[in-house]
Amino acid sequence: MVLNRGETNASHKVLISEQKVVSADAHKIIPDGYRIITLKEVLLHYTTDSDFRAYLSENNKVWIGKMGVESNGFHEICEDLSFSKIGREAYIALPMQFRSYHTAGPERIGAAVHDNGYGYNSLNIDGFLGSTSYKAKVMYVPAKEELKEHIVNVQRG
């Protein structure tokens, strides 16, 4: 599957493999000329692009390039693409594109968009699944594309 996007913040193609693999094999199925997407890129696309959120949601959990999650629970995705731990009520009050639910673990991150059992959608960042036999697709981008390292001005309205 390919998501073509022409927006300024997300001008490159984001792809998700057809094949599911364990996290240790994620790099093995990436075609030449591509690389596994970074967490910052996922956050940039997730906060700015509803098509990306839908694309990720349709594909369940995917492996991304980041290893390890140190936090658990409810988080806000901040404008600089960092996370801020927040309480449940503050989390519920946020628009979907600024919610992130974390599951701590030291392995490759599995990212998804779903309701986490709470009945409202958010970005799920899971660092635990990579240590299991769970198989997921892999999200990747052209290797020549690089995320611009600058503060992202996202609309919070």
Short mmCIF file of N, CA and C in Angstrom, two decimals:
data_model
loop_
_atom_site.label_atom_id
_atom_site.label_comp_id
_atom_site.label_asym_id
_atom_site.label_seq_id
_atom_site.Cartn_x
_atom_site.Cartn_y
_atom_site.Cartn_z
N MET A 1 0.84 -1.18 0.00
CA MET A 1 0.00 0.00 0.00
C MET A 1 0.88 1.24 0.00
N VAL A 2 0.47 2.27 -0.70
CA VAL A 2 1.23 3.50 -0.78
C VAL A 2 0.30 4.66 -0.48
N LEU A 3 0.78 5.57 0.31
CA LEU A 3 0.04 6.80 0.59
C LEU A 3 0.80 7.92 -0.08
N ASN A 4 0.25 8.48 -1.15
CA ASN A 4 0.89 9.60 -1.83
C ASN A 4 0.38 10.89 -1.23
N ARG A 5 1.29 11.76 -0.90
CA ARG A 5 0.86 12.98 -0.25
C ARG A 5 1.64 14.14 -0.82
N GLY A 6 0.96 15.24 -1.12
CA GLY A 6 1.61 16.41 -1.69
C GLY A 6 1.64 17.59 -0.76
N GLU A 7 1.35 17.39 0.50
CA GLU A 7 1.35 18.51 1.45
C GLU A 7 2.78 18.94 1.76
N THR A 8 2.93 20.18 2.19
CA THR A 8 4.26 20.68 2.51
C THR A 8 4.90 19.90 3.64
N ASN A 9 4.16 19.57 4.67
CA ASN A 9 4.73 18.89 5.83
C ASN A 9 4.99 17.41 5.56
N ALA A 10 4.36 16.86 4.57
CA ALA A 10 4.48 15.41 4.34
C ALA A 10 4.54 15.13 2.85
N SER A 11 5.60 15.59 2.21
CA SER A 11 5.64 15.53 0.75
C SER A 11 6.16 14.22 0.18
N HIS A 12 6.67 13.32 1.01
CA HIS A 12 7.17 12.07 0.44
C HIS A 12 6.17 10.93 0.62
N LYS A 13 6.47 9.84 0.01
CA LYS A 13 5.59 8.67 0.06
C LYS A 13 5.87 7.86 1.32
N VAL A 14 4.81 7.44 1.96
CA VAL A 14 4.90 6.54 3.10
C VAL A 14 4.32 5.21 2.65
N LEU A 15 5.07 4.14 2.87
CA LEU A 15 4.65 2.82 2.42
C LEU A 15 4.57 1.87 3.60
N ILE A 16 3.71 0.88 3.47
CA ILE A 16 3.60 -0.17 4.47
C ILE A 16 3.72 -1.50 3.74
N SER A 17 4.59 -2.36 4.25
CA SER A 17 4.83 -3.65 3.61
C SER A 17 3.55 -4.48 3.59
N GLU A 18 3.49 -5.39 2.63
CA GLU A 18 2.39 -6.35 2.58
C GLU A 18 2.67 -7.50 3.54
N GLN A 19 3.94 -7.81 3.70
CA GLN A 19 4.36 -8.95 4.51
C GLN A 19 4.46 -8.55 5.99
N LYS A 20 4.05 -9.47 6.87
CA LYS A 20 4.20 -9.29 8.31
C LYS A 20 5.41 -10.10 8.77
N VAL A 21 6.22 -9.49 9.66
CA VAL A 21 7.42 -10.15 10.18
C VAL A 21 7.55 -9.86 11.66
N VAL A 22 8.38 -10.64 12.35
CA VAL A 22 8.73 -10.31 13.73
C VAL A 22 9.62 -9.08 13.69
N SER A 23 9.70 -8.36 14.79
CA SER A 23 10.42 -7.09 14.79
C SER A 23 11.88 -7.22 14.38
N ALA A 24 12.54 -8.30 14.78
CA ALA A 24 13.96 -8.50 14.45
C ALA A 24 14.20 -8.58 12.95
N ASP A 25 13.18 -8.94 12.18
CA ASP A 25 13.33 -9.08 10.73
C ASP A 25 12.80 -7.88 9.95
N ALA A 26 12.38 -6.83 10.63
CA ALA A 26 11.77 -5.68 9.96
C ALA A 26 12.67 -5.11 8.87
N HIS A 27 13.94 -4.97 9.15
CA HIS A 27 14.88 -4.38 8.18
C HIS A 27 15.08 -5.27 6.95
N LYS A 28 14.83 -6.56 7.08
CA LYS A 28 15.09 -7.51 6.00
C LYS A 28 14.12 -7.38 4.83
N ILE A 29 12.94 -6.81 5.06
CA ILE A 29 11.95 -6.74 3.98
C ILE A 29 11.84 -5.35 3.36
N ILE A 30 12.71 -4.43 3.77
CA ILE A 30 12.68 -3.08 3.21
C ILE A 30 13.41 -3.11 1.87
N PRO A 31 12.76 -2.64 0.79
CA PRO A 31 13.42 -2.65 -0.52
C PRO A 31 14.62 -1.70 -0.57
N ASP A 32 15.53 -1.97 -1.50
CA ASP A 32 16.67 -1.08 -1.71
C ASP A 32 16.15 0.33 -2.02
N GLY A 33 16.84 1.33 -1.49
CA GLY A 33 16.44 2.72 -1.73
C GLY A 33 15.42 3.24 -0.73
N TYR A 34 15.06 2.42 0.25
CA TYR A 34 14.09 2.81 1.28
C TYR A 34 14.68 2.59 2.66
N ARG A 35 14.04 3.17 3.68
CA ARG A 35 14.44 2.98 5.07
C ARG A 35 13.19 2.94 5.93
N ILE A 36 13.32 2.33 7.10
CA ILE A 36 12.19 2.29 8.03
C ILE A 36 11.94 3.70 8.54
N ILE A 37 10.69 4.08 8.65
CA ILE A 37 10.29 5.41 9.09
C ILE A 37 10.71 5.66 10.55
N THR A 38 11.05 6.89 10.88
CA THR A 38 11.43 7.23 12.25
C THR A 38 10.19 7.60 13.07
N LEU A 39 10.33 7.59 14.38
CA LEU A 39 9.23 8.01 15.25
C LEU A 39 8.87 9.47 15.00
N LYS A 40 9.86 10.34 14.84
CA LYS A 40 9.58 11.76 14.59
C LYS A 40 8.76 11.94 13.32
N GLU A 41 9.07 11.17 12.29
CA GLU A 41 8.29 11.26 11.05
C GLU A 41 6.86 10.79 11.27
N VAL A 42 6.70 9.70 12.01
CA VAL A 42 5.35 9.22 12.32
C VAL A 42 4.58 10.32 13.05
N LEU A 43 5.23 10.94 14.04
CA LEU A 43 4.57 12.00 14.81
C LEU A 43 4.21 13.20 13.94
N LEU A 44 5.11 13.60 13.06
CA LEU A 44 4.84 14.72 12.17
C LEU A 44 3.62 14.43 11.30
N HIS A 45 3.61 13.27 10.67
CA HIS A 45 2.48 12.92 9.81
C HIS A 45 1.20 12.74 10.61
N TYR A 46 1.30 12.09 11.75
CA TYR A 46 0.13 11.82 12.58
C TYR A 46 -0.53 13.13 13.04
N THR A 47 0.26 14.12 13.42
CA THR A 47 -0.32 15.37 13.94
C THR A 47 -0.81 16.30 12.85
N THR A 48 -0.38 16.10 11.61
CA THR A 48 -0.72 17.07 10.56
C THR A 48 -1.57 16.51 9.43
N ASP A 49 -1.80 15.21 9.38
CA ASP A 49 -2.41 14.63 8.18
C ASP A 49 -3.45 13.56 8.53
N SER A 50 -4.72 13.87 8.32
CA SER A 50 -5.79 12.92 8.63
C SER A 50 -5.72 11.68 7.73
N ASP A 51 -5.24 11.83 6.49
CA ASP A 51 -5.09 10.67 5.60
C ASP A 51 -4.06 9.69 6.16
N PHE A 52 -2.98 10.22 6.73
CA PHE A 52 -1.97 9.35 7.34
C PHE A 52 -2.56 8.61 8.54
N ARG A 53 -3.33 9.31 9.37
CA ARG A 53 -3.96 8.66 10.53
C ARG A 53 -4.88 7.52 10.07
N ALA A 54 -5.65 7.76 9.02
CA ALA A 54 -6.54 6.73 8.49
C ALA A 54 -5.74 5.56 7.92
N TYR A 55 -4.68 5.86 7.20
CA TYR A 55 -3.82 4.83 6.60
C TYR A 55 -3.21 3.94 7.68
N LEU A 56 -2.69 4.55 8.73
CA LEU A 56 -2.11 3.79 9.83
C LEU A 56 -3.18 2.97 10.54
N SER A 57 -4.34 3.56 10.75
CA SER A 57 -5.44 2.86 11.41
C SER A 57 -5.87 1.62 10.63
N GLU A 58 -5.92 1.73 9.32
CA GLU A 58 -6.34 0.61 8.47
C GLU A 58 -5.35 -0.55 8.49
N ASN A 59 -4.10 -0.27 8.84
CA ASN A 59 -3.06 -1.29 8.78
C ASN A 59 -2.69 -1.88 10.13
N ASN A 60 -3.45 -1.57 11.16
CA ASN A 60 -3.19 -2.09 12.50
C ASN A 60 -1.79 -1.69 12.94
N LYS A 61 -1.11 -2.55 13.67
CA LYS A 61 0.22 -2.21 14.20
C LYS A 61 1.28 -2.41 13.13
N VAL A 62 2.21 -1.44 13.03
CA VAL A 62 3.34 -1.54 12.11
C VAL A 62 4.63 -1.29 12.88
N TRP A 63 5.71 -1.92 12.43
CA TRP A 63 7.01 -1.68 13.02
C TRP A 63 7.58 -0.39 12.46
N ILE A 64 8.23 0.40 13.33
CA ILE A 64 8.93 1.60 12.90
C ILE A 64 10.38 1.51 13.37
N GLY A 65 11.21 2.51 13.06
CA GLY A 65 12.64 2.43 13.31
C GLY A 65 13.09 2.64 14.74
N LYS A 66 12.28 3.21 15.58
CA LYS A 66 12.69 3.53 16.95
C LYS A 66 12.70 2.28 17.82
N MET A 67 13.69 2.21 18.71
CA MET A 67 13.78 1.12 19.67
C MET A 67 13.50 1.66 21.07
N GLY A 68 12.61 1.01 21.78
CA GLY A 68 12.37 1.31 23.19
C GLY A 68 11.42 2.44 23.48
N VAL A 69 10.57 2.19 24.48
CA VAL A 69 9.65 3.19 25.03
C VAL A 69 9.82 3.13 26.54
N GLU A 70 10.12 4.25 27.16
CA GLU A 70 10.35 4.27 28.61
C GLU A 70 9.10 4.59 29.41
N SER A 71 8.09 5.14 28.76
CA SER A 71 6.91 5.61 29.50
C SER A 71 5.70 4.72 29.26
N ASN A 72 4.75 4.82 30.17
CA ASN A 72 3.47 4.13 30.07
C ASN A 72 2.34 5.14 30.15
N GLY A 73 1.21 4.81 29.56
CA GLY A 73 0.00 5.58 29.78
C GLY A 73 -0.24 6.72 28.82
N PHE A 74 -1.03 7.68 29.30
CA PHE A 74 -1.55 8.78 28.49
C PHE A 74 -0.51 9.88 28.29
N HIS A 75 -0.37 10.34 27.03
CA HIS A 75 0.57 11.40 26.70
C HIS A 75 -0.03 12.36 25.68
N GLU A 76 0.45 13.59 25.72
CA GLU A 76 0.13 14.58 24.70
C GLU A 76 1.33 14.68 23.77
N ILE A 77 1.06 14.75 22.46
CA ILE A 77 2.13 15.00 21.50
C ILE A 77 2.26 16.52 21.42
N CYS A 78 3.43 17.01 21.78
CA CYS A 78 3.68 18.45 21.84
C CYS A 78 4.08 19.00 20.46
N GLU A 79 4.09 20.33 20.34
CA GLU A 79 4.40 20.97 19.06
C GLU A 79 5.80 20.65 18.56
N ASP A 80 6.75 20.39 19.46
CA ASP A 80 8.12 20.06 19.05
C ASP A 80 8.30 18.56 18.83
N LEU A 81 7.19 17.82 18.76
CA LEU A 81 7.14 16.38 18.54
C LEU A 81 7.74 15.58 19.68
N SER A 82 7.68 16.14 20.87
CA SER A 82 8.03 15.41 22.08
C SER A 82 6.73 14.97 22.74
N PHE A 83 6.84 14.27 23.87
CA PHE A 83 5.66 13.80 24.59
C PHE A 83 5.61 14.42 25.97
N SER A 84 4.41 14.65 26.45
CA SER A 84 4.20 15.13 27.81
C SER A 84 3.17 14.21 28.47
N LYS A 85 3.54 13.59 29.59
CA LYS A 85 2.62 12.70 30.29
C LYS A 85 1.49 13.53 30.88
N ILE A 86 0.26 13.07 30.69
CA ILE A 86 -0.91 13.79 31.18
C ILE A 86 -1.90 12.79 31.79
N GLY A 87 -2.88 13.32 32.49
CA GLY A 87 -3.92 12.49 33.08
C GLY A 87 -4.99 12.12 32.08
N ARG A 88 -5.82 11.17 32.47
CA ARG A 88 -6.87 10.66 31.58
C ARG A 88 -7.83 11.75 31.11
N GLU A 89 -8.26 12.62 32.00
CA GLU A 89 -9.23 13.66 31.62
C GLU A 89 -8.64 14.64 30.60
N ALA A 90 -7.39 15.04 30.81
CA ALA A 90 -6.72 15.94 29.86
C ALA A 90 -6.54 15.23 28.51
N TYR A 91 -6.25 13.95 28.56
CA TYR A 91 -6.07 13.13 27.36
C TYR A 91 -7.37 13.09 26.56
N ILE A 92 -8.47 12.82 27.21
CA ILE A 92 -9.76 12.75 26.55
C ILE A 92 -10.13 14.08 25.90
N ALA A 93 -9.74 15.18 26.52
CA ALA A 93 -10.07 16.51 26.01
C ALA A 93 -9.27 16.89 24.76
N LEU A 94 -8.16 16.22 24.51
CA LEU A 94 -7.32 16.54 23.35
C LEU A 94 -7.95 16.05 22.06
N PRO A 95 -7.72 16.77 20.95
CA PRO A 95 -8.09 16.21 19.64
C PRO A 95 -7.26 14.95 19.40
N MET A 96 -7.80 14.04 18.63
CA MET A 96 -7.17 12.74 18.36
C MET A 96 -5.71 12.88 17.94
N GLN A 97 -5.40 13.86 17.08
CA GLN A 97 -4.06 13.97 16.52
C GLN A 97 -2.99 14.38 17.53
N PHE A 98 -3.38 14.68 18.77
CA PHE A 98 -2.40 15.04 19.80
C PHE A 98 -2.36 14.03 20.93
N ARG A 99 -3.10 12.91 20.79
CA ARG A 99 -3.12 11.87 21.81
C ARG A 99 -2.14 10.75 21.46
N SER A 100 -1.43 10.27 22.47
CA SER A 100 -0.54 9.12 22.29
C SER A 100 -0.59 8.28 23.56
N TYR A 101 -0.81 7.00 23.38
CA TYR A 101 -0.84 6.07 24.51
C TYR A 101 0.39 5.17 24.42
N HIS A 102 1.15 5.07 25.51
CA HIS A 102 2.42 4.35 25.49
C HIS A 102 2.39 3.06 26.32
N THR A 103 3.08 2.05 25.81
CA THR A 103 3.33 0.82 26.54
C THR A 103 4.85 0.64 26.57
N ALA A 104 5.42 0.68 27.77
CA ALA A 104 6.88 0.63 27.93
C ALA A 104 7.44 -0.70 27.51
N GLY A 105 8.67 -0.65 26.99
CA GLY A 105 9.41 -1.84 26.62
C GLY A 105 10.67 -1.44 25.88
N PRO A 106 11.68 -2.32 25.86
CA PRO A 106 12.98 -1.98 25.29
C PRO A 106 13.14 -2.30 23.80
N GLU A 107 12.15 -2.89 23.18
CA GLU A 107 12.30 -3.41 21.82
C GLU A 107 11.81 -2.43 20.75
N ARG A 108 11.86 -2.87 19.48
CA ARG A 108 11.38 -2.06 18.36
C ARG A 108 9.94 -1.64 18.62
N ILE A 109 9.62 -0.41 18.30
CA ILE A 109 8.28 0.12 18.54
C ILE A 109 7.30 -0.38 17.48
N GLY A 110 6.15 -0.80 17.96
CA GLY A 110 5.00 -1.05 17.12
C GLY A 110 4.09 0.16 17.25
N ALA A 111 3.71 0.76 16.13
CA ALA A 111 2.85 1.94 16.14
C ALA A 111 1.51 1.59 15.50
N ALA A 112 0.45 2.15 16.05
CA ALA A 112 -0.89 1.90 15.52
C ALA A 112 -1.80 3.06 15.89
N VAL A 113 -2.94 3.12 15.25
CA VAL A 113 -3.99 4.04 15.66
C VAL A 113 -5.18 3.18 16.05
N HIS A 114 -5.53 3.23 17.32
CA HIS A 114 -6.74 2.53 17.77
C HIS A 114 -7.18 3.09 19.11
N ASP A 115 -8.21 2.50 19.68
CA ASP A 115 -8.83 3.09 20.87
C ASP A 115 -8.22 2.63 22.19
N ASN A 116 -7.24 1.75 22.17
CA ASN A 116 -6.56 1.28 23.38
C ASN A 116 -7.51 0.75 24.44
N GLY A 117 -8.71 0.37 24.03
CA GLY A 117 -9.69 -0.14 24.98
C GLY A 117 -10.43 0.94 25.74
N TYR A 118 -10.14 2.21 25.42
CA TYR A 118 -10.79 3.31 26.14
C TYR A 118 -11.91 3.96 25.34
N GLY A 119 -12.10 3.56 24.08
CA GLY A 119 -13.21 4.06 23.30
C GLY A 119 -12.92 5.35 22.54
N TYR A 120 -11.68 5.82 22.50
CA TYR A 120 -11.33 7.00 21.71
C TYR A 120 -9.97 6.77 21.08
N ASN A 121 -9.86 7.10 19.82
CA ASN A 121 -8.66 6.80 19.05
C ASN A 121 -7.47 7.67 19.43
N SER A 122 -6.28 7.08 19.28
CA SER A 122 -5.04 7.80 19.52
C SER A 122 -3.90 7.03 18.86
N LEU A 123 -2.72 7.62 18.86
CA LEU A 123 -1.53 6.93 18.40
C LEU A 123 -1.04 6.03 19.52
N ASN A 124 -0.90 4.76 19.23
CA ASN A 124 -0.41 3.80 20.22
C ASN A 124 1.04 3.51 19.92
N ILE A 125 1.90 3.73 20.92
CA ILE A 125 3.34 3.50 20.80
C ILE A 125 3.68 2.37 21.77
N ASP A 126 4.09 1.20 21.23
CA ASP A 126 4.29 0.01 22.05
C ASP A 126 5.72 -0.50 21.91
N GLY A 127 6.47 -0.48 23.00
CA GLY A 127 7.84 -0.97 23.01
C GLY A 127 7.98 -2.38 23.56
N PHE A 128 6.86 -3.01 23.87
CA PHE A 128 6.89 -4.34 24.46
C PHE A 128 6.77 -5.45 23.40
N LEU A 129 5.93 -5.26 22.38
CA LEU A 129 5.63 -6.31 21.42
C LEU A 129 6.84 -6.84 20.68
N GLY A 130 7.87 -6.01 20.51
CA GLY A 130 9.06 -6.43 19.77
C GLY A 130 9.79 -7.59 20.41
N SER A 131 9.55 -7.83 21.69
CA SER A 131 10.22 -8.95 22.38
C SER A 131 9.41 -10.24 22.30
N THR A 132 8.29 -10.20 21.59
CA THR A 132 7.42 -11.38 21.47
C THR A 132 7.50 -11.93 20.04
N SER A 133 6.71 -12.94 19.76
CA SER A 133 6.67 -13.51 18.41
C SER A 133 5.63 -12.81 17.53
N TYR A 134 5.10 -11.68 18.01
CA TYR A 134 4.10 -10.91 17.25
C TYR A 134 4.66 -10.51 15.89
N LYS A 135 3.85 -10.63 14.86
CA LYS A 135 4.25 -10.23 13.51
C LYS A 135 3.43 -9.02 13.08
N ALA A 136 4.11 -8.05 12.46
CA ALA A 136 3.46 -6.84 11.98
C ALA A 136 4.07 -6.44 10.64
N LYS A 137 3.37 -5.58 9.94
CA LYS A 137 3.90 -4.99 8.71
C LYS A 137 4.94 -3.94 9.11
N VAL A 138 5.69 -3.43 8.14
CA VAL A 138 6.73 -2.45 8.40
C VAL A 138 6.42 -1.18 7.61
N MET A 139 6.52 -0.01 8.26
CA MET A 139 6.30 1.27 7.60
C MET A 139 7.65 1.84 7.17
N TYR A 140 7.73 2.28 5.90
CA TYR A 140 9.01 2.78 5.40
C TYR A 140 8.81 3.91 4.40
N VAL A 141 9.91 4.62 4.12
CA VAL A 141 9.90 5.79 3.23
C VAL A 141 11.14 5.72 2.33
N PRO A 142 11.14 6.50 1.23
CA PRO A 142 12.36 6.57 0.41
C PRO A 142 13.55 7.02 1.24
N ALA A 143 14.70 6.40 1.03
CA ALA A 143 15.89 6.68 1.83
C ALA A 143 16.37 8.12 1.67
N LYS A 144 16.10 8.74 0.54
CA LYS A 144 16.58 10.10 0.31
C LYS A 144 15.79 11.14 1.09
N GLU A 145 14.61 10.77 1.58
CA GLU A 145 13.79 11.73 2.33
C GLU A 145 14.31 11.86 3.74
N GLU A 146 14.44 13.08 4.21
CA GLU A 146 14.88 13.34 5.57
C GLU A 146 13.91 14.30 6.24
N LEU A 147 13.62 14.04 7.48
CA LEU A 147 12.76 14.92 8.26
C LEU A 147 13.54 16.19 8.57
N LYS A 148 12.92 17.34 8.32
CA LYS A 148 13.57 18.59 8.65
C LYS A 148 13.54 18.79 10.16
N GLU A 149 14.68 19.02 10.73
CA GLU A 149 14.79 19.18 12.18
C GLU A 149 14.45 20.60 12.59
N HIS A 150 13.18 20.90 12.65
CA HIS A 150 12.74 22.20 13.11
C HIS A 150 11.46 22.04 13.91
N ILE A 151 11.11 23.04 14.64
CA ILE A 151 9.89 23.01 15.44
C ILE A 151 8.70 23.02 14.48
N VAL A 152 7.76 22.16 14.73
CA VAL A 152 6.58 22.04 13.89
C VAL A 152 5.47 22.90 14.48
N ASN A 153 4.90 23.76 13.64
CA ASN A 153 3.76 24.56 14.09
C ASN A 153 2.49 23.84 13.67
N VAL A 154 1.85 23.19 14.61
CA VAL A 154 0.63 22.46 14.33
C VAL A 154 -0.57 23.26 14.77
N GLN A 155 -1.66 23.07 14.07
CA GLN A 155 -2.88 23.79 14.40
C GLN A 155 -3.57 23.13 15.58
N ARG A 156 -3.80 23.86 16.63
CA ARG A 156 -4.51 23.37 17.80
C ARG A 156 -5.79 24.16 17.97
N GLY A 157 -6.81 23.75 17.22
CA GLY A 157 -8.01 24.54 17.31
C GLY A 157 -9.16 23.72 17.42
#
